């Protein structure tokens, strides 16, 4: 464990030093659990999101994309159950007044339990340790703590209301499912994908960008006929695991963990987590993505929500105190039902939801890629990113700043950057420049040297093997595009 925690500390250091990830508002002393992506980090996270979008939207006939606003009608969150149920069970230390999530408290002898291994309110906290002051068993009774951020919308008293920052992007998809069906040729079974920010006032944040209060999700809601849902669930489990493997995460660091019945979210019939072996927490294995069978819960709830809006207006737009009207007895024919014109039947589709975190995924790709090696008696830090994810695909380096080498290198740089992200560097010794690119995870370095002047070839250095081959400049673009699969 000490080794792995050291690995995370060193990775955090590298992320700051090389401009991957910074603490938010650092010049003001920082804002807890919020992070900013620097120049390399912004490229990396964008590549993670693009790879996800390519795999789930671009490469599939049965998927389309969506980009919803973060602020939505507050009754959406009433219907989804978040207004009433989206809370963590917390307790307060009587000694230091620090609040902790009950399911995160460790006993004197034990490590942290999983997020989903919820401790029931009646559970004994007498041997639990306060993570802040170390007092044992000094806790108040557990109480619910609401996780949604609230804000006020509207300047006039008669239309002002409390709205919520979305805690998941999923509800924007359910709210637009009818729009998508009506405006495209797509038919059930089909899915809608969305990438966007979500916000949760998490009680305990931890481990760098693993659990933060503002984060980005990559979510799919896949609509299918009831009865076919279990097959689709299996399909998405396989597809999503394969995505991580294809992008280079080592198999031994990934696993599925099915949820027990008592830890399922209120909307789910079944759920499995894709877990990654992160280098923190006593259990190591932590959730990377959840793949849930949400049944027809959300669409049915939104049919109730839609019918409750008049009551909400009459009630002064008070979302918390406006109950949802009962479900219509003929809900299967409601406005969010689907008519299958080939088989002449109408139903509310079931939904399979693969829900991944873009930041948590980025952290897993960083952790998995990070290695420390000794090369000829010197330490080398390297990020072995899959080329698709690497922030910079190729660095172009003149060996020395003379004999016309910078001009040739700059020309190569101008040509290659039209195809993929490149970096030009002529400062410091060549060995140091290679090391800097290894740390940035750049798969290839092109060096213009003395021989280039004679035979128009350059060296191409491979980040992982550190081997160099000579490639003629007129073949360089094709050579790299093939290697990078771009
Ligand atoms: N729509 C379903 C849903 O939101 P979830 O398990 O709460 O399910 C899905 O979240 C994914 O979003 C998680 O697997 C994780 O990758 C990411 N995620 C959730 N909360 C997060 C947080 N506070 N910080 C970073 N990522 C988070």
PDB file of N, CA, C and O in Angstrom, residues 88-151:
ATOM      1  N   UNK A  88     -26.810  11.672   1.454  1.00  0.00           N
ATOM      2  CA  UNK A  88     -25.923  10.711   2.111  1.00  0.00           C
ATOM      3  C   UNK A  88     -26.243  10.711   3.599  1.00  0.00           C
ATOM      4  O   UNK A  88     -26.627  11.738   4.160  1.00  0.00           O
ATOM      5  N   UNK A  89     -26.042   9.565   4.214  1.00  0.00           N
ATOM      6  CA  UNK A  89     -26.223   9.470   5.648  1.00  0.00           C
ATOM      7  C   UNK A  89     -24.944   9.971   6.308  1.00  0.00           C
ATOM      8  O   UNK A  89     -23.852   9.442   6.035  1.00  0.00           O
ATOM      9  N   UNK A  90     -25.072  11.009   7.155  1.00  0.00           N
ATOM     10  CA  UNK A  90     -23.854  11.544   7.782  1.00  0.00           C
ATOM     11  C   UNK A  90     -23.997  11.554   9.300  1.00  0.00           C
ATOM     12  O   UNK A  90     -25.105  11.459   9.836  1.00  0.00           O
ATOM     13  N   UNK A  91     -22.879  11.687   9.993  1.00  0.00           N
ATOM     14  CA  UNK A  91     -22.925  11.912  11.435  1.00  0.00           C
ATOM     15  C   UNK A  91     -21.849  12.948  11.769  1.00  0.00           C
ATOM     16  O   UNK A  91     -20.940  13.191  10.962  1.00  0.00           O
ATOM     17  N   UNK A  92     -21.982  13.553  12.925  1.00  0.00           N
ATOM     18  CA  UNK A  92     -21.039  14.612  13.298  1.00  0.00           C
ATOM     19  C   UNK A  92     -20.223  14.155  14.497  1.00  0.00           C
ATOM     20  O   UNK A  92     -20.768  13.563  15.438  1.00  0.00           O
ATOM     21  N   UNK A  93     -18.940  14.442  14.470  1.00  0.00           N
ATOM     22  CA  UNK A  93     -18.078  14.081  15.604  1.00  0.00           C
ATOM     23  C   UNK A  93     -18.369  15.071  16.739  1.00  0.00           C
ATOM     24  O   UNK A  93     -18.312  16.287  16.542  1.00  0.00           O
ATOM     25  N   UNK A  94     -18.684  14.538  17.942  1.00  0.00           N
ATOM     26  CA  UNK A  94     -19.036  15.427  19.053  1.00  0.00           C
ATOM     27  C   UNK A  94     -17.806  16.179  19.553  1.00  0.00           C
ATOM     28  O   UNK A  94     -17.923  17.196  20.217  1.00  0.00           O
ATOM     29  N   UNK A  95     -16.631  15.661  19.262  1.00  0.00           N
ATOM     30  CA  UNK A  95     -15.401  16.317  19.733  1.00  0.00           C
ATOM     31  C   UNK A  95     -15.002  17.494  18.839  1.00  0.00           C
ATOM     32  O   UNK A  95     -14.708  18.578  19.317  1.00  0.00           O
ATOM     33  N   UNK A  96     -14.979  17.272  17.510  1.00  0.00           N
ATOM     34  CA  UNK A  96     -14.432  18.333  16.638  1.00  0.00           C
ATOM     35  C   UNK A  96     -15.463  18.866  15.643  1.00  0.00           C
ATOM     36  O   UNK A  96     -15.144  19.717  14.823  1.00  0.00           O
ATOM     37  N   UNK A  97     -16.693  18.364  15.724  1.00  0.00           N
ATOM     38  CA  UNK A  97     -17.806  18.822  14.865  1.00  0.00           C
ATOM     39  C   UNK A  97     -17.627  18.527  13.378  1.00  0.00           C
ATOM     40  O   UNK A  97     -18.358  19.071  12.557  1.00  0.00           O
ATOM     41  N   UNK A  98     -16.677  17.673  13.019  1.00  0.00           N
ATOM     42  CA  UNK A  98     -16.515  17.326  11.605  1.00  0.00           C
ATOM     43  C   UNK A  98     -17.599  16.334  11.210  1.00  0.00           C
ATOM     44  O   UNK A  98     -17.869  15.370  11.935  1.00  0.00           O
ATOM     45  N   UNK A  99     -18.203  16.587  10.046  1.00  0.00           N
ATOM     46  CA  UNK A  99     -19.229  15.666   9.547  1.00  0.00           C
ATOM     47  C   UNK A  99     -18.599  14.655   8.595  1.00  0.00           C
ATOM     48  O   UNK A  99     -17.770  15.026   7.760  1.00  0.00           O
ATOM     49  N   UNK A 100     -19.012  13.414   8.709  1.00  0.00           N
ATOM     50  CA  UNK A 100     -18.472  12.354   7.834  1.00  0.00           C
ATOM     51  C   UNK A 100     -19.610  11.518   7.283  1.00  0.00           C
ATOM     52  O   UNK A 100     -20.662  11.391   7.926  1.00  0.00           O
ATOM     53  N   UNK A 101     -19.374  10.924   6.133  1.00  0.00           N
ATOM     54  CA  UNK A 101     -20.337   9.958   5.606  1.00  0.00           C
ATOM     55  C   UNK A 101     -20.247   8.690   6.434  1.00  0.00           C
ATOM     56  O   UNK A 101     -19.154   8.165   6.654  1.00  0.00           O
ATOM     57  N   UNK A 102     -21.387   8.204   6.879  1.00  0.00           N
ATOM     58  CA  UNK A 102     -21.391   7.035   7.748  1.00  0.00           C
ATOM     59  C   UNK A 102     -20.726   5.838   7.067  1.00  0.00           C
ATOM     60  O   UNK A 102     -19.953   5.110   7.681  1.00  0.00           O
ATOM     61  N   UNK A 103     -20.987   5.674   5.765  1.00  0.00           N
ATOM     62  CA  UNK A 103     -20.409   4.509   5.078  1.00  0.00           C
ATOM     63  C   UNK A 103     -18.922   4.691   4.792  1.00  0.00           C
ATOM     64  O   UNK A 103     -18.276   3.776   4.282  1.00  0.00           O
ATOM     65  N   UNK A 104     -18.371   5.865   5.109  1.00  0.00           N
ATOM     66  CA  UNK A 104     -16.931   6.063   4.914  1.00  0.00           C
ATOM     67  C   UNK A 104     -16.146   5.948   6.207  1.00  0.00           C
ATOM     68  O   UNK A 104     -14.912   6.017   6.191  1.00  0.00           O
ATOM     69  N   UNK A 105     -16.844   5.789   7.346  1.00  0.00           N
ATOM     70  CA  UNK A 105     -16.117   5.717   8.612  1.00  0.00           C
ATOM     71  C   UNK A 105     -15.387   4.396   8.722  1.00  0.00           C
ATOM     72  O   UNK A 105     -15.928   3.350   8.367  1.00  0.00           O
ATOM     73  N   UNK A 106     -14.172   4.463   9.223  1.00  0.00           N
ATOM     74  CA  UNK A 106     -13.403   3.242   9.409  1.00  0.00           C
ATOM     75  C   UNK A 106     -13.421   2.860  10.875  1.00  0.00           C
ATOM     76  O   UNK A 106     -13.370   3.724  11.753  1.00  0.00           O
ATOM     77  N   UNK A 107     -13.472   1.539  11.103  1.00  0.00           N
ATOM     78  CA  UNK A 107     -13.352   1.061  12.467  1.00  0.00           C
ATOM     79  C   UNK A 107     -11.898   1.150  12.894  1.00  0.00           C
ATOM     80  O   UNK A 107     -11.025   1.453  12.081  1.00  0.00           O
ATOM     81  N   UNK A 108     -11.635   0.889  14.176  1.00  0.00           N
ATOM     82  CA  UNK A 108     -10.250   0.936  14.654  1.00  0.00           C
ATOM     83  C   UNK A 108      -9.365  -0.035  13.886  1.00  0.00           C
ATOM     84  O   UNK A 108      -8.207   0.205  13.657  1.00  0.00           O
ATOM     85  N   UNK A 109      -9.974  -1.168  13.481  1.00  0.00           N
ATOM     86  CA  UNK A 109      -9.184  -2.233  12.887  1.00  0.00           C
ATOM     87  C   UNK A 109      -9.327  -2.343  11.380  1.00  0.00           C
ATOM     88  O   UNK A 109      -8.739  -3.196  10.766  1.00  0.00           O
ATOM     89  N   UNK A 110     -10.188  -1.527  10.789  1.00  0.00           N
ATOM     90  CA  UNK A 110     -10.562  -1.839   9.415  1.00  0.00           C
ATOM     91  C   UNK A 110     -10.359  -0.638   8.497  1.00  0.00           C
ATOM     92  O   UNK A 110     -10.203   0.482   8.947  1.00  0.00           O
ATOM     93  N   UNK A 111     -10.370  -0.899   7.184  1.00  0.00           N
ATOM     94  CA  UNK A 111     -10.244   0.184   6.223  1.00  0.00           C
ATOM     95  C   UNK A 111     -11.602   0.694   5.804  1.00  0.00           C
ATOM     96  O   UNK A 111     -12.629   0.224   6.286  1.00  0.00           O
ATOM     97  N   UNK A 112     -11.601   1.624   4.864  1.00  0.00           N
ATOM     98  CA  UNK A 112     -12.854   2.211   4.384  1.00  0.00           C
ATOM     99  C   UNK A 112     -13.693   1.175   3.654  1.00  0.00           C
ATOM    100  O   UNK A 112     -13.171   0.347   2.927  1.00  0.00           O
ATOM    101  N   UNK A 113     -15.012   1.246   3.883  1.00  0.00           N
ATOM    102  CA  UNK A 113     -15.888   0.345   3.138  1.00  0.00           C
ATOM    103  C   UNK A 113     -16.227   0.999   1.807  1.00  0.00           C
ATOM    104  O   UNK A 113     -15.973   2.168   1.612  1.00  0.00           O
ATOM    105  N   UNK A 114     -16.820   0.220   0.929  1.00  0.00           N
ATOM    106  CA  UNK A 114     -17.191   0.784  -0.369  1.00  0.00           C
ATOM    107  C   UNK A 114     -18.299   1.798  -0.198  1.00  0.00           C
ATOM    108  O   UNK A 114     -19.082   1.743   0.738  1.00  0.00           O
ATOM    109  N   UNK A 115     -18.402   2.740  -1.174  1.00  0.00           N
ATOM    110  CA  UNK A 115     -19.450   3.765  -1.116  1.00  0.00           C
ATOM    111  C   UNK A 115     -20.818   3.117  -0.981  1.00  0.00           C
ATOM    112  O   UNK A 115     -21.705   3.659  -0.358  1.00  0.00           O
ATOM    113  N   UNK A 116     -20.971   1.953  -1.607  1.00  0.00           N
ATOM    114  CA  UNK A 116     -22.297   1.361  -1.673  1.00  0.00           C
ATOM    115  C   UNK A 116     -22.615   0.470  -0.492  1.00  0.00           C
ATOM    116  O   UNK A 116     -23.741   0.071  -0.323  1.00  0.00           O
ATOM    117  N   UNK A 117     -21.604   0.166   0.300  1.00  0.00           N
ATOM    118  CA  UNK A 117     -21.874  -0.675   1.461  1.00  0.00           C
ATOM    119  C   UNK A 117     -22.447   0.226   2.553  1.00  0.00           C
ATOM    120  O   UNK A 117     -21.810   0.525   3.557  1.00  0.00           O
ATOM    121  N   UNK A 118     -23.665   0.743   2.315  1.00  0.00           N
ATOM    122  CA  UNK A 118     -24.261   1.737   3.209  1.00  0.00           C
ATOM    123  C   UNK A 118     -24.476   1.161   4.603  1.00  0.00           C
ATOM    124  O   UNK A 118     -25.050   0.095   4.758  1.00  0.00           O
ATOM    125  N   UNK A 119     -24.026   1.919   5.605  1.00  0.00           N
ATOM    126  CA  UNK A 119     -24.294   1.522   6.974  1.00  0.00           C
ATOM    127  C   UNK A 119     -25.705   1.983   7.319  1.00  0.00           C
ATOM    128  O   UNK A 119     -26.056   3.129   7.108  1.00  0.00           O
ATOM    129  N   UNK A 120     -26.529   1.092   7.832  1.00  0.00           N
ATOM    130  CA  UNK A 120     -27.902   1.471   8.166  1.00  0.00           C
ATOM    131  C   UNK A 120     -27.893   2.424   9.352  1.00  0.00           C
ATOM    132  O   UNK A 120     -26.975   2.394  10.161  1.00  0.00           O
ATOM    133  N   UNK A 121     -28.951   3.292   9.482  1.00  0.00           N
ATOM    134  CA  UNK A 121     -28.972   4.286  10.535  1.00  0.00           C
ATOM    135  C   UNK A 121     -28.808   3.695  11.928  1.00  0.00           C
ATOM    136  O   UNK A 121     -28.301   4.348  12.819  1.00  0.00           O
ATOM    137  N   UNK A 122     -29.247   2.462  12.061  1.00  0.00           N
ATOM    138  CA  UNK A 122     -29.198   1.853  13.384  1.00  0.00           C
ATOM    139  C   UNK A 122     -27.837   1.235  13.670  1.00  0.00           C
ATOM    140  O   UNK A 122     -27.601   0.730  14.748  1.00  0.00           O
ATOM    141  N   UNK A 123     -26.947   1.259  12.679  1.00  0.00           N
ATOM    142  CA  UNK A 123     -25.674   0.574  12.864  1.00  0.00           C
ATOM    143  C   UNK A 123     -24.853   1.179  13.989  1.00  0.00           C
ATOM    144  O   UNK A 123     -24.932   2.361  14.288  1.00  0.00           O
ATOM    145  N   UNK A 124     -24.051   0.314  14.561  1.00  0.00           N
ATOM    146  CA  UNK A 124     -23.246   0.696  15.711  1.00  0.00           C
ATOM    147  C   UNK A 124     -22.022   1.495  15.249  1.00  0.00           C
ATOM    148  O   UNK A 124     -21.210   1.002  14.475  1.00  0.00           O
ATOM    149  N   UNK A 125     -21.895   2.718  15.733  1.00  0.00           N
ATOM    150  CA  UNK A 125     -20.744   3.542  15.352  1.00  0.00           C
ATOM    151  C   UNK A 125     -19.732   3.611  16.498  1.00  0.00           C
ATOM    152  O   UNK A 125     -18.826   4.434  16.477  1.00  0.00           O
ATOM    153  N   UNK A 126     -19.916   2.732  17.521  1.00  0.00           N
ATOM    154  CA  UNK A 126     -19.114   2.897  18.741  1.00  0.00           C
ATOM    155  C   UNK A 126     -17.622   2.641  18.524  1.00  0.00           C
ATOM    156  O   UNK A 126     -16.809   3.146  19.279  1.00  0.00           O
ATOM    157  N   UNK A 127     -17.277   1.856  17.474  1.00  0.00           N
ATOM    158  CA  UNK A 127     -15.828   1.659  17.276  1.00  0.00           C
ATOM    159  C   UNK A 127     -15.303   2.438  16.068  1.00  0.00           C
ATOM    160  O   UNK A 127     -14.183   2.246  15.616  1.00  0.00           O
ATOM    161  N   UNK A 128     -16.136   3.350  15.541  1.00  0.00           N
ATOM    162  CA  UNK A 128     -15.706   4.100  14.347  1.00  0.00           C
ATOM    163  C   UNK A 128     -14.844   5.295  14.763  1.00  0.00           C
ATOM    164  O   UNK A 128     -15.074   5.923  15.803  1.00  0.00           O
ATOM    165  N   UNK A 129     -13.883   5.601  13.876  1.00  0.00           N
ATOM    166  CA  UNK A 129     -12.878   6.621  14.205  1.00  0.00           C
ATOM    167  C   UNK A 129     -13.158   7.895  13.408  1.00  0.00           C
ATOM    168  O   UNK A 129     -13.389   7.843  12.194  1.00  0.00           O
ATOM    169  N   UNK A 130     -13.109   9.048  14.076  1.00  0.00           N
ATOM    170  CA  UNK A 130     -13.292  10.314  13.362  1.00  0.00           C
ATOM    171  C   UNK A 130     -12.063  10.553  12.486  1.00  0.00           C
ATOM    172  O   UNK A 130     -10.938  10.595  12.997  1.00  0.00           O
ATOM    173  N   UNK A 131     -12.259  10.717  11.164  1.00  0.00           N
ATOM    174  CA  UNK A 131     -11.093  10.889  10.287  1.00  0.00           C
ATOM    175  C   UNK A 131     -10.381  12.218  10.526  1.00  0.00           C
ATOM    176  O   UNK A 131      -9.233  12.395  10.128  1.00  0.00           O
ATOM    177  N   UNK A 132     -11.040  13.143  11.242  1.00  0.00           N
ATOM    178  CA  UNK A 132     -10.424  14.454  11.448  1.00  0.00           C
ATOM    179  C   UNK A 132      -9.626  14.505  12.751  1.00  0.00           C
ATOM    180  O   UNK A 132      -8.455  14.893  12.755  1.00  0.00           O
ATOM    181  N   UNK A 133     -10.241  14.081  13.910  1.00  0.00           N
ATOM    182  CA  UNK A 133      -9.511  14.231  15.185  1.00  0.00           C
ATOM    183  C   UNK A 133      -9.132  12.895  15.801  1.00  0.00           C
ATOM    184  O   UNK A 133      -8.433  12.850  16.810  1.00  0.00           O
ATOM    185  N   UNK A 134      -9.618  11.788  15.242  1.00  0.00           N
ATOM    186  CA  UNK A 134      -9.207  10.470  15.733  1.00  0.00           C
ATOM    187  C   UNK A 134     -10.039   9.951  16.900  1.00  0.00           C
ATOM    188  O   UNK A 134      -9.826   8.838  17.372  1.00  0.00           O
ATOM    189  N   UNK A 135     -11.022  10.755  17.374  1.00  0.00           N
ATOM    190  CA  UNK A 135     -11.851  10.282  18.491  1.00  0.00           C
ATOM    191  C   UNK A 135     -12.626   9.031  18.062  1.00  0.00           C
ATOM    192  O   UNK A 135     -13.042   8.918  16.911  1.00  0.00           O
ATOM    193  N   UNK A 136     -12.807   8.103  19.020  1.00  0.00           N
ATOM    194  CA  UNK A 136     -13.476   6.838  18.686  1.00  0.00           C
ATOM    195  C   UNK A 136     -14.889   6.833  19.283  1.00  0.00           C
ATOM    196  O   UNK A 136     -15.079   7.121  20.463  1.00  0.00           O
ATOM    197  N   UNK A 137     -15.866   6.530  18.412  1.00  0.00           N
ATOM    198  CA  UNK A 137     -17.247   6.332  18.882  1.00  0.00           C
ATOM    199  C   UNK A 137     -17.913   7.579  19.422  1.00  0.00           C
ATOM    200  O   UNK A 137     -18.846   7.497  20.222  1.00  0.00           O
ATOM    201  N   UNK A 138     -17.474   8.736  19.021  1.00  0.00           N
ATOM    202  CA  UNK A 138     -18.037   9.995  19.556  1.00  0.00           C
ATOM    203  C   UNK A 138     -18.946  10.667  18.524  1.00  0.00           C
ATOM    204  O   UNK A 138     -18.778  11.838  18.217  1.00  0.00           O
ATOM    205  N   UNK A 139     -19.899   9.922  17.992  1.00  0.00           N
ATOM    206  CA  UNK A 139     -20.699  10.485  16.891  1.00  0.00           C
ATOM    207  C   UNK A 139     -22.151  10.733  17.283  1.00  0.00           C
ATOM    208  O   UNK A 139     -22.698  10.037  18.133  1.00  0.00           O
ATOM    209  N   UNK A 140     -22.747  11.722  16.609  1.00  0.00           N
ATOM    210  CA  UNK A 140     -24.199  11.941  16.756  1.00  0.00           C
ATOM    211  C   UNK A 140     -24.929  10.829  15.995  1.00  0.00           C
ATOM    212  O   UNK A 140     -24.315  10.080  15.236  1.00  0.00           O
ATOM    213  N   UNK A 141     -26.232  10.769  16.172  1.00  0.00           N
ATOM    214  CA  UNK A 141     -27.045   9.837  15.395  1.00  0.00           C
ATOM    215  C   UNK A 141     -26.912  10.171  13.911  1.00  0.00           C
ATOM    216  O   UNK A 141     -26.877  11.364  13.556  1.00  0.00           O
ATOM    217  N   UNK A 142     -26.866   9.186  13.034  1.00  0.00           N
ATOM    218  CA  UNK A 142     -26.800   9.495  11.597  1.00  0.00           C
ATOM    219  C   UNK A 142     -28.015  10.293  11.118  1.00  0.00           C
ATOM    220  O   UNK A 142     -29.118  10.109  11.629  1.00  0.00           O
ATOM    221  N   UNK A 143     -27.777  11.208  10.158  1.00  0.00           N
ATOM    222  CA  UNK A 143     -28.876  12.007   9.587  1.00  0.00           C
ATOM    223  C   UNK A 143     -28.622  12.191   8.094  1.00  0.00           C
ATOM    224  O   UNK A 143     -27.471  12.140   7.651  1.00  0.00           O
ATOM    225  N   UNK A 144     -29.691  12.406   7.300  1.00  0.00           N
ATOM    226  CA  UNK A 144     -29.475  12.573   5.856  1.00  0.00           C
ATOM    227  C   UNK A 144     -28.927  13.965   5.529  1.00  0.00           C
ATOM    228  O   UNK A 144     -29.302  14.949   6.172  1.00  0.00           O
ATOM    229  N   UNK A 145     -28.050  14.023   4.551  1.00  0.00           N
ATOM    230  CA  UNK A 145     -27.467  15.297   4.100  1.00  0.00           C
ATOM    231  C   UNK A 145     -27.699  15.400   2.601  1.00  0.00           C
ATOM    232  O   UNK A 145     -27.244  14.549   1.826  1.00  0.00           O
ATOM    233  N   UNK A 146     -28.427  16.453   2.174  1.00  0.00           N
ATOM    234  CA  UNK A 146     -28.796  16.567   0.751  1.00  0.00           C
ATOM    235  C   UNK A 146     -27.600  16.939  -0.109  1.00  0.00           C
ATOM    236  O   UNK A 146     -26.811  17.817   0.259  1.00  0.00           O
ATOM    237  N   UNK A 147     -27.505  16.289  -1.247  1.00  0.00           N
ATOM    238  CA  UNK A 147     -26.295  16.437  -2.066  1.00  0.00           C
ATOM    239  C   UNK A 147     -26.445  17.421  -3.226  1.00  0.00           C
ATOM    240  O   UNK A 147     -25.459  17.765  -3.870  1.00  0.00           O
ATOM    241  N   UNK A 148     -27.676  17.856  -3.507  1.00  0.00           N
ATOM    242  CA  UNK A 148     -27.836  18.760  -4.667  1.00  0.00           C
ATOM    243  C   UNK A 148     -27.554  20.206  -4.269  1.00  0.00           C
ATOM    244  O   UNK A 148     -28.038  20.681  -3.241  1.00  0.00           O
ATOM    245  N   UNK A 149     -26.804  20.899  -5.116  1.00  0.00           N
ATOM    246  CA  UNK A 149     -26.584  22.335  -4.931  1.00  0.00           C
ATOM    247  C   UNK A 149     -27.842  23.063  -5.401  1.00  0.00           C
ATOM    248  O   UNK A 149     -28.406  22.726  -6.442  1.00  0.00           O
ATOM    249  N   UNK A 150     -28.235  24.082  -4.651  1.00  0.00           N
ATOM    250  CA  UNK A 150     -29.402  24.881  -5.047  1.00  0.00           C
ATOM    251  C   UNK A 150     -28.958  26.290  -5.383  1.00  0.00           C
ATOM    252  O   UNK A 150     -27.994  26.794  -4.819  1.00  0.00           O
ATOM    253  N   UNK A 151     -29.694  26.923  -6.278  1.00  0.00           N
ATOM    254  CA  UNK A 151     -29.462  28.340  -6.521  1.00  0.00           C
ATOM    255  C   UNK A 151     -30.797  28.989  -6.895  1.00  0.00           C
ATOM    256  O   UNK A 151     -31.795  28.292  -7.065  1.00  0.00           O
TER     257      UNK A 151
END
